[in-house]
Short mmCIF file of C-alpha atoms in Angstrom, two decimals:
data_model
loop_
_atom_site.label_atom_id
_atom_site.label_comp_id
_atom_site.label_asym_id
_atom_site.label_seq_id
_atom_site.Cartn_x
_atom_site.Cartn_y
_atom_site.Cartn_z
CA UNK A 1 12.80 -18.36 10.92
CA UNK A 2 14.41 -19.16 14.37
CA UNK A 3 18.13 -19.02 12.11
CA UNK A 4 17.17 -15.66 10.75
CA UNK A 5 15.95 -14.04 13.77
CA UNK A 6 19.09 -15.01 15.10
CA UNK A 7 21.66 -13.82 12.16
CA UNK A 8 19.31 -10.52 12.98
CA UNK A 9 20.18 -10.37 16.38
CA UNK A 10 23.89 -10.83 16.12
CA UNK A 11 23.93 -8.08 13.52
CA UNK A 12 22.32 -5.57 16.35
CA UNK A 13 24.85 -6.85 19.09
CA UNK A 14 27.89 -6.07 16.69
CA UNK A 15 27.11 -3.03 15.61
CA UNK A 16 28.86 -0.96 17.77
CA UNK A 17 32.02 -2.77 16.57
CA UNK A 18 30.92 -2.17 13.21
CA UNK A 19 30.36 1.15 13.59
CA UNK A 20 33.95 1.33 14.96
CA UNK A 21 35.33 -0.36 11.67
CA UNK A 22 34.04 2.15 9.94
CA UNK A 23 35.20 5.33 12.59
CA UNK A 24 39.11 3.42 11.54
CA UNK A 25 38.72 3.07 7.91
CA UNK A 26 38.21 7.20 7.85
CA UNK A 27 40.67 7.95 9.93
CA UNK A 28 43.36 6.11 8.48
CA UNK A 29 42.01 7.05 5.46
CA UNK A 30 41.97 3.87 3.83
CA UNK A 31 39.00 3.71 1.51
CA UNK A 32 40.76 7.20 0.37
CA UNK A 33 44.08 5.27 -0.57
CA UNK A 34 41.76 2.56 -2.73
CA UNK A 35 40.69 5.59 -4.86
CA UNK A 36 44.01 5.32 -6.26
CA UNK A 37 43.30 2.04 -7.28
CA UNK A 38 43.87 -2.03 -5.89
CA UNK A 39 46.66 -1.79 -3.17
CA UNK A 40 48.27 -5.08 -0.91
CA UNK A 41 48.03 -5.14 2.78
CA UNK A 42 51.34 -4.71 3.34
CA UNK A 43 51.09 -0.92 1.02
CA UNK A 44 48.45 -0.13 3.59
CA UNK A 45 49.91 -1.22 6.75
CA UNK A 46 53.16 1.17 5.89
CA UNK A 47 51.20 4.14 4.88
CA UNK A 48 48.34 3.68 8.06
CA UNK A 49 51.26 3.04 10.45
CA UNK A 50 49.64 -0.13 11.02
CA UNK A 51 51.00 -3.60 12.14
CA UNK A 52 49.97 -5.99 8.77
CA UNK A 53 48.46 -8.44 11.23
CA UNK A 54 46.10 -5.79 12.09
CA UNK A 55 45.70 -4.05 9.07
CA UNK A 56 44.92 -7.65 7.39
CA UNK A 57 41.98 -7.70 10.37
CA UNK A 58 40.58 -4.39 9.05
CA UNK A 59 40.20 -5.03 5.23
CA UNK A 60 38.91 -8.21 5.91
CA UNK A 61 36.16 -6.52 7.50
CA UNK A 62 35.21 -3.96 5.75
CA UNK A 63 35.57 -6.38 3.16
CA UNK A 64 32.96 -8.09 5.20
CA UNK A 65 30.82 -5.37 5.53
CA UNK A 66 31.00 -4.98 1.49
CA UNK A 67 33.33 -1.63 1.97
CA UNK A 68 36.26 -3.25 -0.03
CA UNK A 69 36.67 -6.26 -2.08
CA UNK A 70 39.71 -8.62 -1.83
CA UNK A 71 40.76 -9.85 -5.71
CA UNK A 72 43.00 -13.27 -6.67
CA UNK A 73 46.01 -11.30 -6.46
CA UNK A 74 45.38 -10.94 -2.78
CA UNK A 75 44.45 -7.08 -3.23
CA UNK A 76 42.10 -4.86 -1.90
CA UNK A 77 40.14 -2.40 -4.14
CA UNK A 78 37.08 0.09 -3.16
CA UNK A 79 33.68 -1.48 -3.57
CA UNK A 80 30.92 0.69 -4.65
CA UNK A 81 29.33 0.92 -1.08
CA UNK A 82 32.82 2.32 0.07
CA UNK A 83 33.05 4.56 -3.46
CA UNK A 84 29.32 6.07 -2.54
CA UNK A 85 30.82 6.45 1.76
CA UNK A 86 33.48 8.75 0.07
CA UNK A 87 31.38 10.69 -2.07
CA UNK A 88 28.56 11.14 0.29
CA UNK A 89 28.50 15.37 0.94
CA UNK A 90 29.11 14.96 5.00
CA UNK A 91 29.31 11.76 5.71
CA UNK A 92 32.93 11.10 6.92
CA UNK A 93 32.71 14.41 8.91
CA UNK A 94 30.08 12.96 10.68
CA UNK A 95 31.60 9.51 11.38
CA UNK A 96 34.07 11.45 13.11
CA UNK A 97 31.88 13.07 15.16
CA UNK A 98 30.37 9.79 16.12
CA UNK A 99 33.24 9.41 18.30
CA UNK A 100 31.34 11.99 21.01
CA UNK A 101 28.65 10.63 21.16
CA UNK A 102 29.67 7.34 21.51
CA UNK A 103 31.19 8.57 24.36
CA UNK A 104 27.89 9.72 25.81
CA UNK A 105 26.35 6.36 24.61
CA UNK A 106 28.85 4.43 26.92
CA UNK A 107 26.85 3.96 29.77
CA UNK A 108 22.66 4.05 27.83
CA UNK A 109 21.19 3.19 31.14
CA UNK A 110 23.12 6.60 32.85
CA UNK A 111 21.95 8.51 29.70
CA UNK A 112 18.46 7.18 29.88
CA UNK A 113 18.16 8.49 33.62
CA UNK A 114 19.77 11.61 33.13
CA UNK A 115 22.51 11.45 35.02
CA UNK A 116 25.59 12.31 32.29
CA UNK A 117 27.10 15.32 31.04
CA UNK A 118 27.17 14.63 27.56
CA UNK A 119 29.38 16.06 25.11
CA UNK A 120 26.61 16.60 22.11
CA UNK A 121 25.23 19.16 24.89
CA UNK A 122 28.46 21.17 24.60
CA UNK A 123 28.84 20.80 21.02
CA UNK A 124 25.20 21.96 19.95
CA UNK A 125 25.08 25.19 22.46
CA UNK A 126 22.75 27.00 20.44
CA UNK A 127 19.66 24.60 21.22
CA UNK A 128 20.13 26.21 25.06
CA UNK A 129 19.18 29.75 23.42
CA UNK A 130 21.26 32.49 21.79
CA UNK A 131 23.08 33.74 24.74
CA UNK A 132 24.77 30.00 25.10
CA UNK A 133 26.31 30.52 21.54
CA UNK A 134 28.20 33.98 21.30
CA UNK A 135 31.53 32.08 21.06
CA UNK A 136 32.20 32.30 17.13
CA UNK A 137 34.51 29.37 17.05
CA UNK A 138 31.81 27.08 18.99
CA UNK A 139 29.42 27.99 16.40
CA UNK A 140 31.45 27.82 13.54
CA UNK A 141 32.45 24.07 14.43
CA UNK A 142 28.80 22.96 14.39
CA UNK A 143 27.56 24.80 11.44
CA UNK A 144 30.73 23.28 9.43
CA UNK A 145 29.58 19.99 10.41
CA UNK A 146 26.15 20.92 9.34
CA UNK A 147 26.81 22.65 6.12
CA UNK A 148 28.35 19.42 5.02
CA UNK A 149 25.30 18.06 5.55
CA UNK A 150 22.89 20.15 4.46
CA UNK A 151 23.50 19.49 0.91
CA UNK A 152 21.16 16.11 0.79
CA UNK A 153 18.95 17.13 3.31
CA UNK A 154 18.15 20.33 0.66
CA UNK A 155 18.44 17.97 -2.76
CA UNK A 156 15.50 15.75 -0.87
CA UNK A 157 13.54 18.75 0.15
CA UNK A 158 13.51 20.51 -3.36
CA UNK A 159 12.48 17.36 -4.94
CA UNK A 160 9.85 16.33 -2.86
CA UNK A 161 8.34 20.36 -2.03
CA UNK A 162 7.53 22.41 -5.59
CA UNK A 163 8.61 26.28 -4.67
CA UNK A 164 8.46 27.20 -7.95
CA UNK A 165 6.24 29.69 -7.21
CA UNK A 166 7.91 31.37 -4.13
CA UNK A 167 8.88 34.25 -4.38
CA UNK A 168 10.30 35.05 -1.37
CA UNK A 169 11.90 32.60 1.25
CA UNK A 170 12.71 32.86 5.02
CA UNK A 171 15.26 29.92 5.65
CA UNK A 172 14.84 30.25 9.82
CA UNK A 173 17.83 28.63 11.45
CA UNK A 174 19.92 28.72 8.37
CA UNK A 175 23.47 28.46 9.44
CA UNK A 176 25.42 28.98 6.16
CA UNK A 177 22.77 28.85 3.77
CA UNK A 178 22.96 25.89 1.85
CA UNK A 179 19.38 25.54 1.50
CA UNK A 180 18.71 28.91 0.71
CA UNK A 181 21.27 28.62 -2.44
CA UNK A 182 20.10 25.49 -3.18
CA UNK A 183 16.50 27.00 -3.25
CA UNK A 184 18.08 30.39 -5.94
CA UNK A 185 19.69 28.44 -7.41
CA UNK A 186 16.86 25.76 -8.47
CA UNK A 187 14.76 28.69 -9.04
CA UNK A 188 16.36 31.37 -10.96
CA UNK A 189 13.63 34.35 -9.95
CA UNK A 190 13.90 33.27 -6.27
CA UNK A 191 15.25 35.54 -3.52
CA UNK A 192 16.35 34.05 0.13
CA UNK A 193 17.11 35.34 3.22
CA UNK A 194 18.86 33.44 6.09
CA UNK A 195 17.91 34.17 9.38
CA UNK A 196 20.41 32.87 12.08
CA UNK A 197 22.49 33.42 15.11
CA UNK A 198 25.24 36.42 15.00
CA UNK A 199 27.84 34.02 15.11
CA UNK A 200 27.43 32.47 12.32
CA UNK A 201 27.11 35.55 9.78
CA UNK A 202 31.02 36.20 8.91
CA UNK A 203 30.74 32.78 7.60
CA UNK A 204 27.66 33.12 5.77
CA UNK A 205 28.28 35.90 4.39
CA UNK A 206 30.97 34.65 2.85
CA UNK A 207 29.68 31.39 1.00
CA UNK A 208 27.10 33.49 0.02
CA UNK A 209 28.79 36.01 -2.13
CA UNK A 210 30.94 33.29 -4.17
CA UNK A 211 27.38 31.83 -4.91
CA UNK A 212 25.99 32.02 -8.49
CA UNK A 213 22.64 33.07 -6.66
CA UNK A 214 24.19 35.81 -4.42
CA UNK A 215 22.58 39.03 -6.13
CA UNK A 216 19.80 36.50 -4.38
CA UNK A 217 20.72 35.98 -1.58
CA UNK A 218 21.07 37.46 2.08
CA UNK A 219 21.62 37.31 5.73
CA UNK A 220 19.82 38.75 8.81
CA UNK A 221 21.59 38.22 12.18
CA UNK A 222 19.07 37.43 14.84
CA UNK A 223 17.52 34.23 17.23
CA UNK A 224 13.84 33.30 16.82
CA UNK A 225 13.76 32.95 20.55
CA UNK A 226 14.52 36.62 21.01
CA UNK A 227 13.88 38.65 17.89
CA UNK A 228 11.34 39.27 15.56
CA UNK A 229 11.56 36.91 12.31
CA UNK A 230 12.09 39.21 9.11
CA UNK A 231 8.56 39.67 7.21
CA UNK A 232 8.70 40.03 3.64
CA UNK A 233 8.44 36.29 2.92
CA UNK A 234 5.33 33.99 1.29
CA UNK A 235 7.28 30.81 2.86
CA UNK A 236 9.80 29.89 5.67
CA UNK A 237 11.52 27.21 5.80
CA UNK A 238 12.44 25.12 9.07
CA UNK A 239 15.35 22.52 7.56
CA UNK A 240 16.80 20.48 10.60
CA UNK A 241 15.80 23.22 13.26
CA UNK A 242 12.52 21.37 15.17
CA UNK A 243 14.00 18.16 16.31
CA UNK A 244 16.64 19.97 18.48
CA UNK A 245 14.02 21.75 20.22
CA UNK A 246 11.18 20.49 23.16
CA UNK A 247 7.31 21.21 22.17
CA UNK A 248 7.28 24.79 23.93
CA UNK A 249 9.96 26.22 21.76
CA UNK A 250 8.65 24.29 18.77
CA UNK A 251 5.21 25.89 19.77
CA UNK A 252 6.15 29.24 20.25
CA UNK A 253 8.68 28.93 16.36
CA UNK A 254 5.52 27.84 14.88
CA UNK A 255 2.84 30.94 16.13
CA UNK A 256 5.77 33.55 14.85
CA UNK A 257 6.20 31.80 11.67
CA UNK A 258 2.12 31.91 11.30
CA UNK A 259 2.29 35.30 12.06
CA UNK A 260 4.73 36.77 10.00
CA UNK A 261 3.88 34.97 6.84
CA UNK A 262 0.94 36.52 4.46
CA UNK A 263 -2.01 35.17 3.87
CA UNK A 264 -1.47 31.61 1.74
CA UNK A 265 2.07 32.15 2.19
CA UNK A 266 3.73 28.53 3.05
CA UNK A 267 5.95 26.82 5.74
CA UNK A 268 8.39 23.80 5.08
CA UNK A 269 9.56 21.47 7.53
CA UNK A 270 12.16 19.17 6.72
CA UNK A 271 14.02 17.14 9.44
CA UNK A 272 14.73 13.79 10.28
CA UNK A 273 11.19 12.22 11.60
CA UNK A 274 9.58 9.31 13.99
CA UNK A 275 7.92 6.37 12.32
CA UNK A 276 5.30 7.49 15.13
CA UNK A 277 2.96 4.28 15.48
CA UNK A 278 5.52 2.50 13.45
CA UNK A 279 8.43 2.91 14.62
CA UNK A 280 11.52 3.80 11.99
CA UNK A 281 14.96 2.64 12.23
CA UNK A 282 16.74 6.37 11.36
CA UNK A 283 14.63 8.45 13.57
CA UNK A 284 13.42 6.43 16.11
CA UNK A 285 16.92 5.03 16.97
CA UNK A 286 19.48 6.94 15.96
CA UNK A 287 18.12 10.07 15.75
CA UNK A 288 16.02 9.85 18.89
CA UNK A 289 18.81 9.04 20.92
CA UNK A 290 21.08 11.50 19.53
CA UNK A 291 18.76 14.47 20.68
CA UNK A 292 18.68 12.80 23.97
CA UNK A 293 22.53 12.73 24.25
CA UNK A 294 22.21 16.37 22.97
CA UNK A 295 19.73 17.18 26.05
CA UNK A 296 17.35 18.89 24.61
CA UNK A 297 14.77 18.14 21.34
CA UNK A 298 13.21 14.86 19.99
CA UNK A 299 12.18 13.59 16.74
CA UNK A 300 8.52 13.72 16.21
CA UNK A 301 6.46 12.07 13.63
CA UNK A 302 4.14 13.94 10.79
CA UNK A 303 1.11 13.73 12.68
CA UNK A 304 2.72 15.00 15.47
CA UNK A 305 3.90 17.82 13.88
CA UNK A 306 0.90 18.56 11.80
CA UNK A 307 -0.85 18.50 15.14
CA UNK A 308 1.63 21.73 16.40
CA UNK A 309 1.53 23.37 13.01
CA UNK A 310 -2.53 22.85 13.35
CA UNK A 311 -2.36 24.66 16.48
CA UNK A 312 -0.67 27.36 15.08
CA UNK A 313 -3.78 27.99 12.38
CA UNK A 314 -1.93 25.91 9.86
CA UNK A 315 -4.09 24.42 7.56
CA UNK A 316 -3.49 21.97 4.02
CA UNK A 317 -0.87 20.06 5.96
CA UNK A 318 0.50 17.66 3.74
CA UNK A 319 3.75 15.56 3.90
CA UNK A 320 5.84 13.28 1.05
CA UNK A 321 7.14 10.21 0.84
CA UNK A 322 10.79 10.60 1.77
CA UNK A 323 13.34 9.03 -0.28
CA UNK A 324 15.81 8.67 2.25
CA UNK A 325 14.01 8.59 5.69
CA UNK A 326 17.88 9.00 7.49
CA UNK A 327 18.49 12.14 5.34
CA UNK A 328 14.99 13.80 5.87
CA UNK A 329 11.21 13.82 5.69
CA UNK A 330 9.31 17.02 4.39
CA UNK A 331 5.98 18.25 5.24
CA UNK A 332 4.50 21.80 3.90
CA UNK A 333 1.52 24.08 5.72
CA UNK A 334 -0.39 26.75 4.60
CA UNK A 335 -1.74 29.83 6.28
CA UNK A 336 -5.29 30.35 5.64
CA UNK A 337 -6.62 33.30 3.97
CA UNK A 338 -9.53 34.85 5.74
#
């Protein structure tokens, strides 16, 4: 036991080095280059612009950490773990974005007291309000990251919450609309309507009528701190938009999405979530601490927010086993009929 707690240990106090593994094996594109099939170190080092001797030390440990595989032949090839890191919608974007908040994770004990000026603050503006996110460039940077995303975040969602029979949905927060399409196009007699900041429409607009679903599909400009949600809808969605906000805000989302929706009409919440009482290793490490180098938010568990969306006049709150707690967890509300 003593041995195991141990090999446990060691793999928590080398993660950050693991982590940074990774962070080089997608920018020099290496797991890319095995695609192409088994290659020696010496290929790699040439094409990385890397010394051998330290190109040897990389494949070695991804190798190590099951990335690659080293053959007789003294080649490396692409194990499936690296194969599924490649084909993962998002996932590389984000390791590069890691390198921020690392950054802000340099000194935890400076973070933990408040006294940085993170980087994840600058890059998420929007959580500030509306007015910190005119800049069309800012917001197009984070909604890229987040449309890449999105894509897993809405497969899990659709599996685990039945809208087949919506009608009408209200994707609040939306950014590009992944999840609205994803929504169409899973239900063929299914309109959607994205409701998001200004700065994001151009862009929306635009993956929106290349969709398949986008005589389905459509965009209102507008921030639920300052405008009126659009009515129309039996259910609203709220995919990754809670967790970046603090219990007021969250409070205040929740009463306007009561009171725009009809009577029965639904509300979906799907976001990365706490273990509450039991604490989970996505959302109450990585997660938790990324919304505190972002400033603002925090990830709350189901009962948590079944107690807000109770609050609200919510009632049937129910949520689902999540297949992939560090993608998302789903929960679903109804609004009473009188």
């Amino acid at each position: 036991m003593a041995a195991k707690d141990g090999a446990e240990l060691f793999d928590i106090v080398q993660g950050f080095v693991k982590s940074q593994v990774l962070f080089a094996l997608v920018e020099l594109r290496v797991l890319h280059r095995l695609m192409e099939g088994p290659q020696t170190v010496e290929t790699l080092a040439v094409v990385s612009d890397v010394s051998v001797d330290r190109m040897d030390r990389l494949l070695r440990a991804a190798t190590a950490m099951k990335l690659t595989r080293l053959d007789r032949k003294g080649r490396y090839s692409l194990a499936r773990k690296g194969a599924a890191l490649i084909g993962v919608p998002g996932l590389e974007d984000m390791i590069r974005h890691h390198a921020a908040f690392y950054r802000d994770l340099s000194d935890p004990v400076a973070l933990l007291r408040d006294e940085v000026d993170t980087e994840l603050a600058a890059f998420w503006p929007y959580v500030f309000g509306a007015d910190q996110a005119e800049d069309v460039e800012t917001s197009n940077r984070y909604s890229d990251l987040m449309a890449r995303s999105q894509e897993m975040v809405a497969a899990d969602t659709l599996s685990a919450v039945n809208l087949r029979d919506t009608t009408h949905l209200l994707d609040v927060g939306g950014g590009y609309g992944v999840f609205a399409e994803a929504a169409a196009l899973k239900h063929p007699d299914l309109h959607a309507t994205v409701f998001d900041l200004p700065a994001v429409q151009a862009q929306a607009r635009e993956r929106m009528g290349v969709s398949k679903a986008s005589d389905r599909l459509d965009f209102v400009p507008g921030s639920f701190r300052d405008d009126p949600l659009p009515d129309g809808a039996d259910m609203i969605s709220l995919i990754r938009v809670l967790y970046d906000h603090e219990d007021n805000t969250v409070t205040d989302l929740l009463r306007q999405v009561f009171d725009v929706l009809p009577e029965g009409g639904r509300l979906v919440i799907s976001e990365p979530m706490s273990g509450g009482n039991r604490p989970e290793i996505a959302g109450d490490v990585y997660f938790s601490f990324y919304c505190l180098a972002m400033k603002t938010g925090t990830v709350r568990g189901p009962a948590r927010i079944k107690d807000l969306c109770q609050a609200a006049g919510f009632v049937k709150i129910a949520d689902f086993p999540s297949r992939r707690p560090f993608v998302t967890t789903a929960l679903t509300a109804v609004k009473p009929k009188k």
